[in-house]
CSV table of C-alpha atoms in Angstrom, one decimal:
chain,number,residue,atom,x,y,z
A,128,UNK,CA,-95.1,-15.2,-14.1
A,129,UNK,CA,-93.6,-12.0,-13.0
A,130,UNK,CA,-91.0,-9.6,-13.9
A,131,UNK,CA,-88.4,-8.7,-11.5
A,132,UNK,CA,-86.6,-5.4,-11.8
A,133,UNK,CA,-87.4,-2.3,-13.9
A,134,UNK,CA,-89.4,-2.7,-16.9
A,135,UNK,CA,-87.4,-0.1,-19.2
A,136,UNK,CA,-87.8,-0.8,-22.8
A,137,UNK,CA,-89.0,-4.3,-22.7
A,138,UNK,CA,-92.2,-3.6,-20.8
A,139,UNK,CA,-94.9,-5.5,-22.6
A,140,UNK,CA,-98.6,-4.0,-22.4
A,141,UNK,CA,-99.9,-7.6,-23.6
A,142,UNK,CA,-98.2,-9.4,-20.8
A,143,UNK,CA,-99.4,-7.0,-18.0
A,144,UNK,CA,-102.9,-7.4,-19.3
A,145,UNK,CA,-102.7,-11.0,-18.9
A,146,UNK,CA,-101.2,-10.9,-15.6
A,147,UNK,CA,-104.0,-8.5,-14.3
A,148,UNK,CA,-106.9,-10.9,-15.6
A,149,UNK,CA,-104.9,-14.0,-14.0
A,150,UNK,CA,-104.6,-12.1,-10.7
A,151,UNK,CA,-108.2,-11.1,-10.9
A,152,UNK,CA,-109.5,-14.4,-11.7
A,153,UNK,CA,-107.3,-16.0,-8.8
A,154,UNK,CA,-109.0,-13.6,-6.4
A,155,UNK,CA,-112.4,-14.7,-7.6
A,156,UNK,CA,-111.8,-18.5,-7.4
A,157,UNK,CA,-110.5,-18.1,-3.8
A,158,UNK,CA,-107.3,-19.9,-4.7
A,159,UNK,CA,-105.3,-16.7,-3.6
A,160,UNK,CA,-103.8,-18.4,-0.3
A,161,UNK,CA,-103.0,-14.9,1.2
A,162,UNK,CA,-106.6,-13.4,0.9
A,163,UNK,CA,-108.3,-15.9,3.4
A,164,UNK,CA,-108.6,-15.4,7.2
A,165,UNK,CA,-106.1,-13.8,9.3
A,166,UNK,CA,-102.3,-14.7,9.9
A,167,UNK,CA,-101.5,-17.2,10.8
A,168,UNK,CA,-104.2,-19.4,9.2
A,169,UNK,CA,-105.4,-22.3,11.1
A,170,UNK,CA,-106.9,-25.8,10.7
A,171,UNK,CA,-108.6,-27.8,13.1
A,172,UNK,CA,-108.8,-31.6,13.4
A,173,UNK,CA,-110.9,-33.4,15.9
A,174,UNK,CA,-111.4,-36.9,17.3
A,175,UNK,CA,-113.6,-37.8,20.3
A,176,UNK,CA,-110.7,-37.5,22.8
A,177,UNK,CA,-108.3,-35.1,21.2
A,178,UNK,CA,-108.0,-31.7,19.1
A,179,UNK,CA,-105.4,-31.0,16.8
A,180,UNK,CA,-104.7,-27.3,15.6
A,181,UNK,CA,-102.2,-26.7,12.9
A,182,UNK,CA,-101.2,-23.1,11.7
A,183,UNK,CA,-99.0,-22.1,8.9
A,184,UNK,CA,-96.6,-19.6,10.3
A,185,UNK,CA,-93.2,-20.0,8.1
A,186,UNK,CA,-90.2,-18.2,9.3
A,187,UNK,CA,-91.3,-17.6,12.8
A,188,UNK,CA,-88.9,-18.1,15.8
A,189,UNK,CA,-90.7,-20.6,18.0
A,190,UNK,CA,-89.4,-18.5,20.9
A,191,UNK,CA,-91.6,-15.7,19.5
A,192,UNK,CA,-94.8,-17.8,19.7
A,193,UNK,CA,-96.9,-18.0,22.9
A,194,UNK,CA,-99.5,-20.4,23.5
A,195,UNK,CA,-102.0,-20.4,26.1
A,196,UNK,CA,-105.1,-22.5,27.1
A,197,UNK,CA,-108.0,-21.6,29.0
A,198,UNK,CA,-110.9,-24.1,29.5
A,199,UNK,CA,-111.7,-24.4,25.7
A,200,UNK,CA,-110.0,-21.5,24.5
A,201,UNK,CA,-106.6,-21.7,22.7
A,202,UNK,CA,-104.6,-18.5,22.2
A,203,UNK,CA,-101.7,-18.2,19.7
A,204,UNK,CA,-99.5,-15.0,20.0
A,205,UNK,CA,-96.5,-14.3,18.3
A,206,UNK,CA,-94.1,-12.3,16.3
A,207,UNK,CA,-92.9,-12.4,12.7
A,208,UNK,CA,-89.9,-10.3,12.8
A,209,UNK,CA,-89.3,-7.7,9.8
A,210,UNK,CA,-86.5,-7.6,7.8
A,211,UNK,CA,-84.7,-4.4,8.1
A,212,UNK,CA,-83.4,-2.6,5.0
A,213,UNK,CA,-79.7,-2.1,4.9
A,214,UNK,CA,-78.2,0.8,2.9
A,215,UNK,CA,-78.4,0.5,-1.0
A,216,UNK,CA,-81.2,-2.3,-0.6
A,217,UNK,CA,-84.7,-1.9,-2.0
A,218,UNK,CA,-88.0,-3.8,-2.3
A,219,UNK,CA,-89.0,-4.9,-5.6
A,220,UNK,CA,-91.8,-6.7,-4.1
A,221,UNK,CA,-93.2,-7.4,-0.6
A,222,UNK,CA,-96.0,-9.9,-0.1
A,223,UNK,CA,-94.9,-11.8,3.0
A,224,UNK,CA,-96.5,-10.1,6.1
A,225,UNK,CA,-94.7,-9.3,9.2
A,226,UNK,CA,-95.3,-8.0,12.8
A,227,UNK,CA,-97.3,-9.2,15.6
A,228,UNK,CA,-100.2,-11.6,15.1
A,229,UNK,CA,-103.0,-13.0,17.6
A,230,UNK,CA,-105.4,-15.6,17.1
A,231,UNK,CA,-108.0,-17.4,19.4
A,232,UNK,CA,-109.6,-20.7,18.8
A,233,UNK,CA,-112.5,-22.1,20.6
A,234,UNK,CA,-112.1,-25.7,20.9
A,235,UNK,CA,-115.3,-28.4,20.8
A,236,UNK,CA,-114.4,-29.4,24.5
A,237,UNK,CA,-112.3,-28.4,27.5
A,238,UNK,CA,-108.8,-29.4,27.4
A,239,UNK,CA,-106.3,-30.8,29.9
A,240,UNK,CA,-103.9,-27.9,29.8
A,241,UNK,CA,-100.9,-29.6,31.5
A,242,UNK,CA,-100.9,-32.3,28.5
A,243,UNK,CA,-101.0,-29.9,25.6
A,244,UNK,CA,-98.2,-30.6,23.4
A,245,UNK,CA,-96.7,-28.1,20.6
A,246,UNK,CA,-94.5,-28.7,18.0
A,247,UNK,CA,-92.9,-26.6,15.1
A,248,UNK,CA,-91.5,-27.8,12.1
A,249,UNK,CA,-91.0,-26.8,8.3
A,250,UNK,CA,-92.9,-23.5,9.2
A,251,UNK,CA,-95.9,-25.3,10.7
A,252,UNK,CA,-97.1,-25.2,14.1
A,253,UNK,CA,-98.8,-28.4,15.4
A,254,UNK,CA,-100.8,-28.1,18.7
A,255,UNK,CA,-102.2,-31.6,20.3
A,256,UNK,CA,-104.7,-30.9,23.0
A,257,UNK,CA,-106.4,-33.9,24.9
A,258,UNK,CA,-109.6,-33.7,26.2
A,259,UNK,CA,-110.2,-33.0,30.0
A,260,UNK,CA,-110.9,-36.0,31.9
A,261,UNK,CA,-113.7,-34.2,33.7
A,262,UNK,CA,-115.1,-33.4,30.3
A,263,UNK,CA,-115.2,-36.9,28.9
A,264,UNK,CA,-118.7,-38.6,28.5
A,265,UNK,CA,-119.3,-41.1,31.1
A,266,UNK,CA,-121.4,-44.1,30.8
A,267,UNK,CA,-123.6,-44.7,33.3
A,268,UNK,CA,-124.9,-48.4,33.8
A,269,UNK,CA,-128.5,-48.8,35.1
A,270,UNK,CA,-128.7,-51.3,38.0
A,271,UNK,CA,-131.6,-53.2,38.6
A,272,UNK,CA,-132.9,-53.1,41.8
B,56,UNK,CA,-99.7,-2.0,-36.2
B,57,UNK,CA,-97.2,-4.3,-37.7
B,58,UNK,CA,-95.3,-4.2,-34.4
B,59,UNK,CA,-98.4,-4.9,-32.2
B,60,UNK,CA,-99.1,-8.3,-34.2
B,61,UNK,CA,-95.6,-9.2,-33.8
B,62,UNK,CA,-95.8,-8.7,-30.0
B,63,UNK,CA,-98.9,-11.0,-29.8
B,64,UNK,CA,-97.3,-13.6,-31.6
B,65,UNK,CA,-94.3,-13.5,-29.3
B,66,UNK,CA,-96.3,-13.6,-26.2
B,67,UNK,CA,-98.0,-17.0,-27.4
B,68,UNK,CA,-94.6,-18.5,-27.9
B,69,UNK,CA,-93.5,-17.7,-24.4
B,70,UNK,CA,-94.5,-19.6,-21.5
B,71,UNK,CA,-96.4,-16.5,-19.8
B,72,UNK,CA,-99.5,-17.6,-22.2
B,73,UNK,CA,-99.8,-21.1,-21.5
B,74,UNK,CA,-101.9,-22.6,-19.0
B,75,UNK,CA,-100.4,-25.4,-17.4
B,76,UNK,CA,-102.6,-28.7,-16.8
B,77,UNK,CA,-101.1,-30.9,-14.2
B,78,UNK,CA,-101.4,-34.8,-14.1
B,79,UNK,CA,-101.4,-34.9,-10.3
B,80,UNK,CA,-104.7,-34.2,-8.8
B,81,UNK,CA,-103.4,-31.7,-6.1
B,82,UNK,CA,-103.9,-28.1,-5.6
B,83,UNK,CA,-100.7,-25.9,-6.6
B,84,UNK,CA,-100.6,-22.8,-4.6
B,85,UNK,CA,-98.7,-19.5,-5.4
B,86,UNK,CA,-96.0,-18.7,-2.8
B,87,UNK,CA,-96.0,-15.2,-1.2
B,88,UNK,CA,-92.6,-13.7,-2.0
B,89,UNK,CA,-90.5,-10.8,-1.1
B,90,UNK,CA,-87.7,-9.6,-3.6
B,91,UNK,CA,-85.0,-7.5,-2.4
B,92,UNK,CA,-82.5,-5.9,-4.6
B,93,UNK,CA,-79.0,-5.4,-3.2
B,94,UNK,CA,-75.6,-4.0,-4.1
B,95,UNK,CA,-74.7,-7.5,-5.2
B,96,UNK,CA,-77.7,-8.8,-6.6
B,97,UNK,CA,-81.2,-9.9,-5.9
B,98,UNK,CA,-82.5,-11.8,-2.8
B,99,UNK,CA,-86.0,-13.8,-3.1
B,100,UNK,CA,-87.4,-15.1,0.0
B,101,UNK,CA,-90.7,-17.3,-0.4
B,102,UNK,CA,-93.2,-18.6,2.0
B,103,UNK,CA,-93.3,-22.5,1.6
B,104,UNK,CA,-94.8,-23.7,4.8
B,105,UNK,CA,-94.8,-27.6,4.8
B,106,UNK,CA,-92.0,-28.2,2.7
B,107,UNK,CA,-88.5,-29.4,3.9
B,108,UNK,CA,-85.4,-28.6,1.9
B,109,UNK,CA,-85.7,-31.8,0.1
B,110,UNK,CA,-89.1,-30.9,-1.2
B,111,UNK,CA,-87.9,-27.8,-3.1
B,112,UNK,CA,-86.5,-27.1,-6.4
B,113,UNK,CA,-85.0,-24.0,-7.7
B,114,UNK,CA,-84.0,-23.9,-11.5
B,115,UNK,CA,-82.9,-21.0,-13.6
B,116,UNK,CA,-83.3,-21.7,-17.4
B,117,UNK,CA,-83.2,-18.8,-20.0
B,118,UNK,CA,-83.5,-16.0,-17.5
B,119,UNK,CA,-86.5,-17.8,-15.9
B,120,UNK,CA,-86.2,-18.9,-12.4
B,121,UNK,CA,-88.7,-21.2,-11.1
B,122,UNK,CA,-89.5,-22.4,-7.6
B,123,UNK,CA,-91.4,-25.7,-7.2
B,124,UNK,CA,-92.2,-27.7,-4.2
B,125,UNK,CA,-94.0,-30.8,-3.3
B,126,UNK,CA,-95.6,-31.2,0.0
B,127,UNK,CA,-97.3,-34.2,1.0
B,128,UNK,CA,-100.0,-33.9,3.6
B,129,UNK,CA,-100.0,-36.4,6.5
B,130,UNK,CA,-103.3,-38.4,6.8
B,131,UNK,CA,-104.6,-38.4,10.2
B,132,UNK,CA,-106.6,-41.3,10.9
B,133,UNK,CA,-109.6,-41.2,13.3
B,134,UNK,CA,-109.4,-37.3,12.9
B,135,UNK,CA,-111.8,-35.3,10.8
B,136,UNK,CA,-111.2,-31.7,9.5
B,137,UNK,CA,-113.6,-29.6,11.3
B,138,UNK,CA,-112.3,-26.3,10.4
B,139,UNK,CA,-110.3,-25.3,7.5
B,140,UNK,CA,-108.4,-21.9,6.8
B,141,UNK,CA,-105.7,-23.1,4.4
B,142,UNK,CA,-105.1,-26.1,2.2
B,143,UNK,CA,-102.1,-28.1,1.7
B,144,UNK,CA,-100.6,-28.5,-1.8
B,145,UNK,CA,-97.6,-28.0,-3.9
B,146,UNK,CA,-96.3,-24.7,-4.7
B,147,UNK,CA,-95.1,-23.2,-8.0
B,148,UNK,CA,-94.0,-19.8,-9.0
B,149,UNK,CA,-91.7,-18.5,-11.6
B,150,UNK,CA,-90.0,-15.2,-12.4
B,151,UNK,CA,-88.3,-13.5,-15.2
B,152,UNK,CA,-85.1,-12.3,-14.3
B,153,UNK,CA,-84.0,-9.1,-16.3
B,154,UNK,CA,-80.9,-8.4,-14.3
B,155,UNK,CA,-77.7,-10.1,-15.5
B,156,UNK,CA,-77.2,-12.9,-12.6
B,157,UNK,CA,-74.3,-15.2,-12.5
B,158,UNK,CA,-76.2,-18.2,-12.7
B,159,UNK,CA,-73.1,-20.4,-11.3
B,160,UNK,CA,-73.3,-18.6,-8.1
B,161,UNK,CA,-76.9,-18.7,-7.3
B,162,UNK,CA,-77.3,-20.1,-3.6
B,163,UNK,CA,-80.8,-21.2,-1.9
B,164,UNK,CA,-81.5,-22.0,1.6
B,165,UNK,CA,-84.1,-23.4,3.4
B,166,UNK,CA,-85.3,-22.7,7.2
B,167,UNK,CA,-88.7,-23.1,8.8
B,168,UNK,CA,-90.7,-23.3,5.8
B,169,UNK,CA,-89.0,-20.1,4.0
B,170,UNK,CA,-86.8,-20.7,1.1
B,171,UNK,CA,-84.2,-17.7,0.7
B,172,UNK,CA,-82.6,-17.6,-2.7
B,173,UNK,CA,-79.3,-15.2,-3.3
B,174,UNK,CA,-78.7,-14.3,-7.0
B,175,UNK,CA,-75.5,-12.4,-7.4
B,176,UNK,CA,-75.2,-10.0,-10.3
B,177,UNK,CA,-72.6,-11.2,-12.8
B,178,UNK,CA,-69.3,-9.4,-12.4
B,179,UNK,CA,-69.7,-7.6,-15.8
B,180,UNK,CA,-73.0,-5.8,-14.6
B,181,UNK,CA,-71.5,-4.7,-11.4
B,182,UNK,CA,-70.9,-0.8,-11.5
B,183,UNK,CA,-67.1,-0.4,-11.6
B,184,UNK,CA,-65.2,2.8,-10.7
B,185,UNK,CA,-62.4,3.4,-13.3
B,186,UNK,CA,-59.4,5.0,-11.7
B,187,UNK,CA,-58.3,8.2,-13.6
B,188,UNK,CA,-54.5,8.5,-14.2
B,189,UNK,CA,-52.7,11.8,-14.6
B,190,UNK,CA,-51.7,12.2,-18.2
């Protein structure tokens, strides 16, 4: 639990110490979600003929996201617009990142770029990429002479 | 010294010192937040990707504001997770609000996985300019 606002006379060193301890152990256990790879974090699901890339990018306008596929490379580019401060406003805490982001993912196979399907819901981007026909393994029957 | 002991005891009583155990076997994440102080109050913005407006609970109880969200992950049959940078789970975070807030006027909005809470200052806490009349 954290305290918002000026601590003033109610500042409590014991709570501060506990908070530090908790934050430090959170860091070490790897559970802190912000300290993993770059923004936005990516998960990749694969099946034999499709790969699904999901990415958590809350508060991003889908119009500001640019996806491109080249062979087996998926590139995600975008912007999370910063919030401007109006007069008389001030930040107490600022943990959410903002600005431009850029990620590339190498997929397990070439994909059919014309059939790629992307969807953004609840702050999560889901990109479905079907395997290219030419890339699919073909079964070759051996004929008897 | 006596004072210090008192403080220690107090700490134990508050929720701060209690490590909560969960009955559900899911991971709970601490969402990233921005906290903005404006002329009229506080604005809290929290990243809760994967949560919709019906999954989120915001409560204010004895100057503790809690944000909780339940996120259900879709199971994808036939797919295997081949690379993972983030986990899907619930969210929980709580704040002690020192400012005088009008609890009845708190508003919360959810859009694109981002929760935005506006906490207006209580009327009594707002600075008031007092007109001075000629004597």
